[in-house]
């Protein structure tokens, strides 16, 4: 038996199939035919940021694989809530996806009593895209030759050194707060609206330092505007072998600061469709030129044990502990 209903919305088709007991036949067919029109990836990250660059790389690859346009729509601002609202009001049949980072799924639930979304019920995380370890970045013209110089200055002038991030509770803010606590120094947190403003302020010397992925700070680094004092990672990054880890640079031995992003679908879509997208993403992410570009960004392939849901749950518990310790709040 063959079903052809090109004008009927997918949700209606699935409901009809379920009512007639034929969903097991129709759902795989829908997954095989996906996508039927252009796909939109909504991202909360501004143009030029590292995660947004990854979204555009994926969009290009998926466009070629699917034979349909995949567009990236930037909706920065509002702690990512602007993008999330656009996603929730968008197509719920798989043609609208959203790029989220670990903060949206694991930190904000502990930073706010009332979120404009439910991190469990409103999203179907498909696959983690990458892991980004954060560099300690400062202006090229700063007096700090290495991380020990920065630390010594912070101890000599309590509260006078400042670091930046783009909101309360993001990995850069929490990581910087953990760094200050681990080294026993007092520093001031300055919030910027966008990542581009943040790292431009670092380059101009308006900030003492900021943590940042090489994807977001790379253009300024390559332009000779900033320098890296250390990376908050367990080992040196392949793209920056001359940048020492925090432990090597005289900082905390076990402090790692990283972020990751994922593409998410609306909840409740047929499993064959979700698995189809997961397989396609896995294939694209494993292509040699993608791996080369990730290395150039300073990003690492995402590795984990167990399922992605289990990983998210475990990180959420860790974030809750960090947020309690730093007393961070968005309320």
PDB file of C-alpha atoms in Angstrom, residues 3-285:
ATOM      1  CA  UNK A   3       0.408   6.722   0.687  1.00  0.00           C
ATOM      2  CA  UNK A   4       0.800  10.062  -1.110  1.00  0.00           C
ATOM      3  CA  UNK A   5      -0.602  13.160   0.612  1.00  0.00           C
ATOM      4  CA  UNK A   6       1.713  16.018  -0.401  1.00  0.00           C
ATOM      5  CA  UNK A   7      -0.676  18.756   0.724  1.00  0.00           C
ATOM      6  CA  UNK A   8      -1.424  17.394   4.194  1.00  0.00           C
ATOM      7  CA  UNK A   9       0.713  18.694   7.113  1.00  0.00           C
ATOM      8  CA  UNK A  10       2.901  16.031   8.621  1.00  0.00           C
ATOM      9  CA  UNK A  11       1.362  16.238  12.082  1.00  0.00           C
ATOM     10  CA  UNK A  12      -2.102  15.678  10.628  1.00  0.00           C
ATOM     11  CA  UNK A  13      -0.821  12.759   8.578  1.00  0.00           C
ATOM     12  CA  UNK A  14       0.762  11.162  11.626  1.00  0.00           C
ATOM     13  CA  UNK A  15      -2.402  11.608  13.654  1.00  0.00           C
ATOM     14  CA  UNK A  16      -4.434  10.009  10.887  1.00  0.00           C
ATOM     15  CA  UNK A  17      -1.937   7.183  10.603  1.00  0.00           C
ATOM     16  CA  UNK A  18      -1.979   6.563  14.349  1.00  0.00           C
ATOM     17  CA  UNK A  19      -5.794   6.479  14.385  1.00  0.00           C
ATOM     18  CA  UNK A  20      -5.841   3.939  11.595  1.00  0.00           C
ATOM     19  CA  UNK A  21      -3.071   1.809  13.115  1.00  0.00           C
ATOM     20  CA  UNK A  22      -0.667   2.544  10.252  1.00  0.00           C
ATOM     21  CA  UNK A  23       1.852   4.858  12.018  1.00  0.00           C
ATOM     22  CA  UNK A  24       4.532   2.146  11.956  1.00  0.00           C
ATOM     23  CA  UNK A  25       4.374   2.276   8.160  1.00  0.00           C
ATOM     24  CA  UNK A  26       3.949   6.023   7.656  1.00  0.00           C
ATOM     25  CA  UNK A  27       6.578   7.339  10.122  1.00  0.00           C
ATOM     26  CA  UNK A  28       9.563   5.672   8.386  1.00  0.00           C
ATOM     27  CA  UNK A  29       8.292   6.961   5.036  1.00  0.00           C
ATOM     28  CA  UNK A  30       8.118  10.505   6.408  1.00  0.00           C
ATOM     29  CA  UNK A  31      11.644  10.198   7.767  1.00  0.00           C
ATOM     30  CA  UNK A  32      12.902   8.933   4.420  1.00  0.00           C
ATOM     31  CA  UNK A  33      11.287  11.865   2.577  1.00  0.00           C
ATOM     32  CA  UNK A  34      12.608  14.499   5.017  1.00  0.00           C
ATOM     33  CA  UNK A  35      13.059  17.356   4.344  1.00  0.00           C
ATOM     34  CA  UNK A  36      10.238  18.379   2.049  1.00  0.00           C
ATOM     35  CA  UNK A  37      11.064  22.109   2.086  1.00  0.00           C
ATOM     36  CA  UNK A  38      13.876  24.427   3.326  1.00  0.00           C
ATOM     37  CA  UNK A  39      15.084  23.800   6.860  1.00  0.00           C
ATOM     38  CA  UNK A  40      15.804  26.570   9.345  1.00  0.00           C
ATOM     39  CA  UNK A  41      18.424  26.442  12.110  1.00  0.00           C
ATOM     40  CA  UNK A  42      17.668  29.118  14.695  1.00  0.00           C
ATOM     41  CA  UNK A  43      20.718  30.122  16.705  1.00  0.00           C
ATOM     42  CA  UNK A  44      21.005  32.424  19.735  1.00  0.00           C
ATOM     43  CA  UNK A  45      24.607  33.208  18.799  1.00  0.00           C
ATOM     44  CA  UNK A  46      25.565  36.360  16.869  1.00  0.00           C
ATOM     45  CA  UNK A  47      27.182  36.379  13.452  1.00  0.00           C
ATOM     46  CA  UNK A  48      30.908  35.747  13.707  1.00  0.00           C
ATOM     47  CA  UNK A  49      30.863  33.756  16.927  1.00  0.00           C
ATOM     48  CA  UNK A  50      32.360  30.259  17.024  1.00  0.00           C
ATOM     49  CA  UNK A  51      29.124  28.300  17.623  1.00  0.00           C
ATOM     50  CA  UNK A  52      27.352  30.273  14.891  1.00  0.00           C
ATOM     51  CA  UNK A  53      30.177  29.419  12.512  1.00  0.00           C
ATOM     52  CA  UNK A  54      29.650  25.740  13.253  1.00  0.00           C
ATOM     53  CA  UNK A  55      25.929  26.100  12.542  1.00  0.00           C
ATOM     54  CA  UNK A  56      26.725  27.589   9.133  1.00  0.00           C
ATOM     55  CA  UNK A  57      29.179  24.799   8.330  1.00  0.00           C
ATOM     56  CA  UNK A  58      26.522  22.228   9.193  1.00  0.00           C
ATOM     57  CA  UNK A  59      23.881  24.089   7.201  1.00  0.00           C
ATOM     58  CA  UNK A  60      26.078  24.004   4.109  1.00  0.00           C
ATOM     59  CA  UNK A  61      26.828  20.299   4.503  1.00  0.00           C
ATOM     60  CA  UNK A  62      23.208  19.331   5.168  1.00  0.00           C
ATOM     61  CA  UNK A  63      21.974  21.433   2.242  1.00  0.00           C
ATOM     62  CA  UNK A  64      24.165  19.394  -0.076  1.00  0.00           C
ATOM     63  CA  UNK A  65      23.207  16.087   1.518  1.00  0.00           C
ATOM     64  CA  UNK A  66      19.471  16.755   1.456  1.00  0.00           C
ATOM     65  CA  UNK A  67      19.149  18.735  -1.754  1.00  0.00           C
ATOM     66  CA  UNK A  68      17.158  21.369   0.148  1.00  0.00           C
ATOM     67  CA  UNK A  69      18.220  24.735   1.500  1.00  0.00           C
ATOM     68  CA  UNK A  70      19.254  24.842   5.154  1.00  0.00           C
ATOM     69  CA  UNK A  71      19.254  28.407   6.462  1.00  0.00           C
ATOM     70  CA  UNK A  72      20.790  29.796   9.647  1.00  0.00           C
ATOM     71  CA  UNK A  73      18.729  32.467  11.385  1.00  0.00           C
ATOM     72  CA  UNK A  74      20.510  34.510  14.052  1.00  0.00           C
ATOM     73  CA  UNK A  75      18.348  35.516  17.020  1.00  0.00           C
ATOM     74  CA  UNK A  76      20.850  36.745  19.633  1.00  0.00           C
ATOM     75  CA  UNK A  77      19.942  38.471  22.883  1.00  0.00           C
ATOM     76  CA  UNK A  78      17.877  37.821  25.963  1.00  0.00           C
ATOM     77  CA  UNK A  79      20.057  34.980  27.273  1.00  0.00           C
ATOM     78  CA  UNK A  80      18.993  32.945  24.257  1.00  0.00           C
ATOM     79  CA  UNK A  81      15.313  33.359  25.063  1.00  0.00           C
ATOM     80  CA  UNK A  82      14.665  35.325  21.850  1.00  0.00           C
ATOM     81  CA  UNK A  83      15.832  32.368  19.777  1.00  0.00           C
ATOM     82  CA  UNK A  84      13.950  29.883  21.939  1.00  0.00           C
ATOM     83  CA  UNK A  85      10.705  31.850  21.555  1.00  0.00           C
ATOM     84  CA  UNK A  86      11.136  31.907  17.777  1.00  0.00           C
ATOM     85  CA  UNK A  87      11.738  28.161  17.793  1.00  0.00           C
ATOM     86  CA  UNK A  88       8.671  27.439  19.921  1.00  0.00           C
ATOM     87  CA  UNK A  89       6.527  29.491  17.528  1.00  0.00           C
ATOM     88  CA  UNK A  90       8.055  27.851  14.466  1.00  0.00           C
ATOM     89  CA  UNK A  91       7.304  24.693  12.539  1.00  0.00           C
ATOM     90  CA  UNK A  92       6.890  21.651  14.770  1.00  0.00           C
ATOM     91  CA  UNK A  93       7.467  19.055  12.075  1.00  0.00           C
ATOM     92  CA  UNK A  94      11.269  18.985  12.076  1.00  0.00           C
ATOM     93  CA  UNK A  95      11.882  21.739   9.534  1.00  0.00           C
ATOM     94  CA  UNK A  96      12.807  24.169  12.311  1.00  0.00           C
ATOM     95  CA  UNK A  97      15.732  23.279  14.560  1.00  0.00           C
ATOM     96  CA  UNK A  98      17.456  25.258  17.272  1.00  0.00           C
ATOM     97  CA  UNK A  99      21.088  25.427  18.324  1.00  0.00           C
ATOM     98  CA  UNK A 100      21.381  25.377  22.105  1.00  0.00           C
ATOM     99  CA  UNK A 101      24.393  25.355  24.362  1.00  0.00           C
ATOM    100  CA  UNK A 102      24.874  23.570  27.653  1.00  0.00           C
ATOM    101  CA  UNK A 103      23.756  26.608  29.641  1.00  0.00           C
ATOM    102  CA  UNK A 104      20.238  26.513  28.212  1.00  0.00           C
ATOM    103  CA  UNK A 105      19.779  22.873  29.172  1.00  0.00           C
ATOM    104  CA  UNK A 106      21.858  22.494  32.341  1.00  0.00           C
ATOM    105  CA  UNK A 107      22.447  25.891  34.015  1.00  0.00           C
ATOM    106  CA  UNK A 108      19.438  28.153  33.512  1.00  0.00           C
ATOM    107  CA  UNK A 109      17.073  25.732  35.282  1.00  0.00           C
ATOM    108  CA  UNK A 110      19.136  26.380  38.434  1.00  0.00           C
ATOM    109  CA  UNK A 111      19.590  30.107  37.827  1.00  0.00           C
ATOM    110  CA  UNK A 112      15.931  31.028  37.409  1.00  0.00           C
ATOM    111  CA  UNK A 113      12.825  30.008  39.305  1.00  0.00           C
ATOM    112  CA  UNK A 114      10.647  30.651  36.265  1.00  0.00           C
ATOM    113  CA  UNK A 115      12.039  29.889  32.824  1.00  0.00           C
ATOM    114  CA  UNK A 116      10.218  30.808  29.599  1.00  0.00           C
ATOM    115  CA  UNK A 117      10.731  27.215  28.502  1.00  0.00           C
ATOM    116  CA  UNK A 118      10.975  23.696  29.888  1.00  0.00           C
ATOM    117  CA  UNK A 119      14.440  22.236  29.172  1.00  0.00           C
ATOM    118  CA  UNK A 120      13.031  18.698  29.130  1.00  0.00           C
ATOM    119  CA  UNK A 121       9.581  19.094  27.581  1.00  0.00           C
ATOM    120  CA  UNK A 122      10.284  21.730  24.919  1.00  0.00           C
ATOM    121  CA  UNK A 123      13.316  20.194  23.182  1.00  0.00           C
ATOM    122  CA  UNK A 124      14.530  16.940  21.689  1.00  0.00           C
ATOM    123  CA  UNK A 125      18.355  17.283  21.718  1.00  0.00           C
ATOM    124  CA  UNK A 126      19.577  15.345  18.710  1.00  0.00           C
ATOM    125  CA  UNK A 127      23.342  15.235  19.001  1.00  0.00           C
ATOM    126  CA  UNK A 128      26.164  17.170  20.695  1.00  0.00           C
ATOM    127  CA  UNK A 129      28.156  19.013  18.043  1.00  0.00           C
ATOM    128  CA  UNK A 130      31.492  19.787  19.698  1.00  0.00           C
ATOM    129  CA  UNK A 131      33.236  20.611  22.953  1.00  0.00           C
ATOM    130  CA  UNK A 132      35.060  23.915  23.289  1.00  0.00           C
ATOM    131  CA  UNK A 133      37.618  24.495  26.015  1.00  0.00           C
ATOM    132  CA  UNK A 134      38.103  28.104  27.041  1.00  0.00           C
ATOM    133  CA  UNK A 135      41.267  30.137  26.777  1.00  0.00           C
ATOM    134  CA  UNK A 136      42.388  32.837  29.203  1.00  0.00           C
ATOM    135  CA  UNK A 137      42.502  35.763  26.766  1.00  0.00           C
ATOM    136  CA  UNK A 138      43.932  39.209  27.391  1.00  0.00           C
ATOM    137  CA  UNK A 139      44.936  42.173  25.243  1.00  0.00           C
ATOM    138  CA  UNK A 140      48.090  41.777  23.213  1.00  0.00           C
ATOM    139  CA  UNK A 141      49.306  45.010  24.819  1.00  0.00           C
ATOM    140  CA  UNK A 142      48.522  43.913  28.399  1.00  0.00           C
ATOM    141  CA  UNK A 143      51.469  43.741  30.836  1.00  0.00           C
ATOM    142  CA  UNK A 144      50.781  40.063  31.545  1.00  0.00           C
ATOM    143  CA  UNK A 145      53.456  37.839  30.048  1.00  0.00           C
ATOM    144  CA  UNK A 146      51.798  34.698  31.393  1.00  0.00           C
ATOM    145  CA  UNK A 147      49.030  33.521  33.706  1.00  0.00           C
ATOM    146  CA  UNK A 148      51.233  33.901  36.789  1.00  0.00           C
ATOM    147  CA  UNK A 149      51.513  37.642  36.075  1.00  0.00           C
ATOM    148  CA  UNK A 150      47.727  37.939  35.863  1.00  0.00           C
ATOM    149  CA  UNK A 151      47.277  36.005  39.089  1.00  0.00           C
ATOM    150  CA  UNK A 152      49.882  38.079  40.926  1.00  0.00           C
ATOM    151  CA  UNK A 153      48.196  41.323  39.833  1.00  0.00           C
ATOM    152  CA  UNK A 154      44.794  40.029  40.930  1.00  0.00           C
ATOM    153  CA  UNK A 155      46.134  39.184  44.374  1.00  0.00           C
ATOM    154  CA  UNK A 156      47.896  42.539  44.689  1.00  0.00           C
ATOM    155  CA  UNK A 157      44.777  44.529  43.753  1.00  0.00           C
ATOM    156  CA  UNK A 158      41.693  42.769  45.174  1.00  0.00           C
ATOM    157  CA  UNK A 159      38.506  43.581  43.295  1.00  0.00           C
ATOM    158  CA  UNK A 160      40.221  45.851  40.753  1.00  0.00           C
ATOM    159  CA  UNK A 161      40.737  43.335  37.962  1.00  0.00           C
ATOM    160  CA  UNK A 162      37.684  42.663  35.822  1.00  0.00           C
ATOM    161  CA  UNK A 163      36.605  39.832  33.594  1.00  0.00           C
ATOM    162  CA  UNK A 164      33.683  39.669  31.205  1.00  0.00           C
ATOM    163  CA  UNK A 165      30.958  37.448  29.863  1.00  0.00           C
ATOM    164  CA  UNK A 166      27.725  37.894  27.921  1.00  0.00           C
ATOM    165  CA  UNK A 167      25.301  37.013  30.743  1.00  0.00           C
ATOM    166  CA  UNK A 168      24.986  35.637  34.248  1.00  0.00           C
ATOM    167  CA  UNK A 169      25.360  31.867  34.403  1.00  0.00           C
ATOM    168  CA  UNK A 170      27.003  31.139  31.062  1.00  0.00           C
ATOM    169  CA  UNK A 171      30.105  28.905  30.970  1.00  0.00           C
ATOM    170  CA  UNK A 172      32.448  31.908  30.772  1.00  0.00           C
ATOM    171  CA  UNK A 173      30.892  33.574  33.829  1.00  0.00           C
ATOM    172  CA  UNK A 174      30.726  30.432  35.934  1.00  0.00           C
ATOM    173  CA  UNK A 175      34.152  29.290  34.779  1.00  0.00           C
ATOM    174  CA  UNK A 176      35.692  32.665  35.658  1.00  0.00           C
ATOM    175  CA  UNK A 177      34.000  32.609  39.051  1.00  0.00           C
ATOM    176  CA  UNK A 178      35.359  29.121  39.668  1.00  0.00           C
ATOM    177  CA  UNK A 179      38.816  30.302  38.595  1.00  0.00           C
ATOM    178  CA  UNK A 180      38.666  33.213  41.042  1.00  0.00           C
ATOM    179  CA  UNK A 181      37.525  30.933  43.858  1.00  0.00           C
ATOM    180  CA  UNK A 182      40.159  28.300  43.122  1.00  0.00           C
ATOM    181  CA  UNK A 183      42.961  30.883  43.144  1.00  0.00           C
ATOM    182  CA  UNK A 184      41.627  32.842  46.118  1.00  0.00           C
ATOM    183  CA  UNK A 185      41.319  36.184  44.324  1.00  0.00           C
ATOM    184  CA  UNK A 186      38.556  38.797  44.158  1.00  0.00           C
ATOM    185  CA  UNK A 187      37.638  40.048  40.658  1.00  0.00           C
ATOM    186  CA  UNK A 188      34.715  41.977  39.157  1.00  0.00           C
ATOM    187  CA  UNK A 189      32.294  40.513  36.623  1.00  0.00           C
ATOM    188  CA  UNK A 190      31.278  42.791  33.705  1.00  0.00           C
ATOM    189  CA  UNK A 191      28.347  41.744  31.475  1.00  0.00           C
ATOM    190  CA  UNK A 192      28.154  42.502  27.754  1.00  0.00           C
ATOM    191  CA  UNK A 193      25.206  42.111  25.394  1.00  0.00           C
ATOM    192  CA  UNK A 194      27.075  40.073  22.781  1.00  0.00           C
ATOM    193  CA  UNK A 195      30.228  37.992  22.523  1.00  0.00           C
ATOM    194  CA  UNK A 196      31.663  40.253  19.825  1.00  0.00           C
ATOM    195  CA  UNK A 197      31.445  43.269  22.157  1.00  0.00           C
ATOM    196  CA  UNK A 198      32.993  41.259  24.960  1.00  0.00           C
ATOM    197  CA  UNK A 199      36.116  40.175  23.121  1.00  0.00           C
ATOM    198  CA  UNK A 200      36.559  43.533  21.396  1.00  0.00           C
ATOM    199  CA  UNK A 201      36.713  45.030  24.900  1.00  0.00           C
ATOM    200  CA  UNK A 202      39.385  42.481  25.813  1.00  0.00           C
ATOM    201  CA  UNK A 203      41.408  43.468  22.737  1.00  0.00           C
ATOM    202  CA  UNK A 204      41.046  47.162  23.607  1.00  0.00           C
ATOM    203  CA  UNK A 205      42.314  46.564  27.131  1.00  0.00           C
ATOM    204  CA  UNK A 206      39.020  47.568  28.755  1.00  0.00           C
ATOM    205  CA  UNK A 207      38.893  44.172  30.470  1.00  0.00           C
ATOM    206  CA  UNK A 208      41.715  42.512  32.363  1.00  0.00           C
ATOM    207  CA  UNK A 209      40.868  39.202  30.731  1.00  0.00           C
ATOM    208  CA  UNK A 210      38.053  36.960  29.583  1.00  0.00           C
ATOM    209  CA  UNK A 211      37.640  33.270  29.061  1.00  0.00           C
ATOM    210  CA  UNK A 212      36.730  32.449  25.492  1.00  0.00           C
ATOM    211  CA  UNK A 213      36.791  29.639  22.996  1.00  0.00           C
ATOM    212  CA  UNK A 214      39.288  29.936  20.192  1.00  0.00           C
ATOM    213  CA  UNK A 215      36.319  29.877  17.820  1.00  0.00           C
ATOM    214  CA  UNK A 216      34.984  33.142  19.232  1.00  0.00           C
ATOM    215  CA  UNK A 217      38.330  34.815  19.942  1.00  0.00           C
ATOM    216  CA  UNK A 218      40.295  33.363  17.027  1.00  0.00           C
ATOM    217  CA  UNK A 219      39.856  36.309  14.602  1.00  0.00           C
ATOM    218  CA  UNK A 220      41.223  38.748  17.191  1.00  0.00           C
ATOM    219  CA  UNK A 221      44.021  36.332  18.065  1.00  0.00           C
ATOM    220  CA  UNK A 222      45.052  35.906  14.440  1.00  0.00           C
ATOM    221  CA  UNK A 223      44.883  39.682  13.975  1.00  0.00           C
ATOM    222  CA  UNK A 224      47.373  40.128  16.811  1.00  0.00           C
ATOM    223  CA  UNK A 225      44.869  41.922  19.039  1.00  0.00           C
ATOM    224  CA  UNK A 226      44.786  39.422  21.908  1.00  0.00           C
ATOM    225  CA  UNK A 227      47.018  36.737  23.370  1.00  0.00           C
ATOM    226  CA  UNK A 228      46.298  33.506  25.212  1.00  0.00           C
ATOM    227  CA  UNK A 229      47.818  32.979  28.650  1.00  0.00           C
ATOM    228  CA  UNK A 230      46.450  29.468  29.206  1.00  0.00           C
ATOM    229  CA  UNK A 231      43.685  27.048  28.277  1.00  0.00           C
ATOM    230  CA  UNK A 232      41.313  25.561  30.874  1.00  0.00           C
ATOM    231  CA  UNK A 233      41.624  22.024  29.501  1.00  0.00           C
ATOM    232  CA  UNK A 234      43.146  18.709  30.604  1.00  0.00           C
ATOM    233  CA  UNK A 235      45.720  18.928  27.806  1.00  0.00           C
ATOM    234  CA  UNK A 236      46.962  21.428  25.248  1.00  0.00           C
ATOM    235  CA  UNK A 237      44.826  21.965  22.173  1.00  0.00           C
ATOM    236  CA  UNK A 238      46.165  20.590  18.902  1.00  0.00           C
ATOM    237  CA  UNK A 239      45.577  23.928  17.168  1.00  0.00           C
ATOM    238  CA  UNK A 240      47.485  25.854  19.862  1.00  0.00           C
ATOM    239  CA  UNK A 241      50.327  23.636  21.055  1.00  0.00           C
ATOM    240  CA  UNK A 242      52.244  26.608  22.508  1.00  0.00           C
ATOM    241  CA  UNK A 243      49.415  27.615  24.862  1.00  0.00           C
ATOM    242  CA  UNK A 244      49.872  25.896  28.235  1.00  0.00           C
ATOM    243  CA  UNK A 245      47.067  24.423  30.279  1.00  0.00           C
ATOM    244  CA  UNK A 246      46.061  26.216  33.473  1.00  0.00           C
ATOM    245  CA  UNK A 247      47.898  23.581  35.490  1.00  0.00           C
ATOM    246  CA  UNK A 248      51.064  24.081  33.459  1.00  0.00           C
ATOM    247  CA  UNK A 249      50.757  27.862  33.745  1.00  0.00           C
ATOM    248  CA  UNK A 250      50.646  27.872  37.534  1.00  0.00           C
ATOM    249  CA  UNK A 251      46.874  27.846  37.928  1.00  0.00           C
ATOM    250  CA  UNK A 252      44.476  25.289  39.446  1.00  0.00           C
ATOM    251  CA  UNK A 253      45.379  21.737  38.487  1.00  0.00           C
ATOM    252  CA  UNK A 254      41.927  20.271  38.023  1.00  0.00           C
ATOM    253  CA  UNK A 255      39.920  23.223  36.732  1.00  0.00           C
ATOM    254  CA  UNK A 256      38.382  22.638  33.305  1.00  0.00           C
ATOM    255  CA  UNK A 257      36.047  25.133  31.655  1.00  0.00           C
ATOM    256  CA  UNK A 258      34.242  24.055  28.525  1.00  0.00           C
ATOM    257  CA  UNK A 259      31.048  24.484  26.595  1.00  0.00           C
ATOM    258  CA  UNK A 260      29.154  22.501  24.010  1.00  0.00           C
ATOM    259  CA  UNK A 261      26.239  23.011  21.677  1.00  0.00           C
ATOM    260  CA  UNK A 262      23.563  20.754  20.276  1.00  0.00           C
ATOM    261  CA  UNK A 263      20.894  20.873  17.608  1.00  0.00           C
ATOM    262  CA  UNK A 264      17.431  20.216  18.994  1.00  0.00           C
ATOM    263  CA  UNK A 265      14.079  19.352  17.470  1.00  0.00           C
ATOM    264  CA  UNK A 266      10.582  19.929  18.845  1.00  0.00           C
ATOM    265  CA  UNK A 267       9.500  17.082  21.135  1.00  0.00           C
ATOM    266  CA  UNK A 268       7.200  14.291  20.087  1.00  0.00           C
ATOM    267  CA  UNK A 269       8.382  13.757  16.530  1.00  0.00           C
ATOM    268  CA  UNK A 270       8.499  10.181  15.192  1.00  0.00           C
ATOM    269  CA  UNK A 271      11.606   8.317  16.284  1.00  0.00           C
ATOM    270  CA  UNK A 272      12.536   7.371  12.688  1.00  0.00           C
ATOM    271  CA  UNK A 273      12.726  11.070  11.811  1.00  0.00           C
ATOM    272  CA  UNK A 274      14.832  11.898  14.891  1.00  0.00           C
ATOM    273  CA  UNK A 275      17.161   8.990  14.182  1.00  0.00           C
ATOM    274  CA  UNK A 276      17.416  10.004  10.515  1.00  0.00           C
ATOM    275  CA  UNK A 277      18.592  13.472  11.518  1.00  0.00           C
ATOM    276  CA  UNK A 278      20.988  12.016  14.099  1.00  0.00           C
ATOM    277  CA  UNK A 279      22.578   9.731  11.499  1.00  0.00           C
ATOM    278  CA  UNK A 280      22.906  12.553   8.975  1.00  0.00           C
ATOM    279  CA  UNK A 281      24.540  14.812  11.556  1.00  0.00           C
ATOM    280  CA  UNK A 282      26.930  12.094  12.659  1.00  0.00           C
ATOM    281  CA  UNK A 283      27.976  11.499   9.069  1.00  0.00           C
ATOM    282  CA  UNK A 284      28.571  15.203   8.407  1.00  0.00           C
ATOM    283  CA  UNK A 285      30.482  15.751  11.658  1.00  0.00           C
TER     284      UNK A 285
END
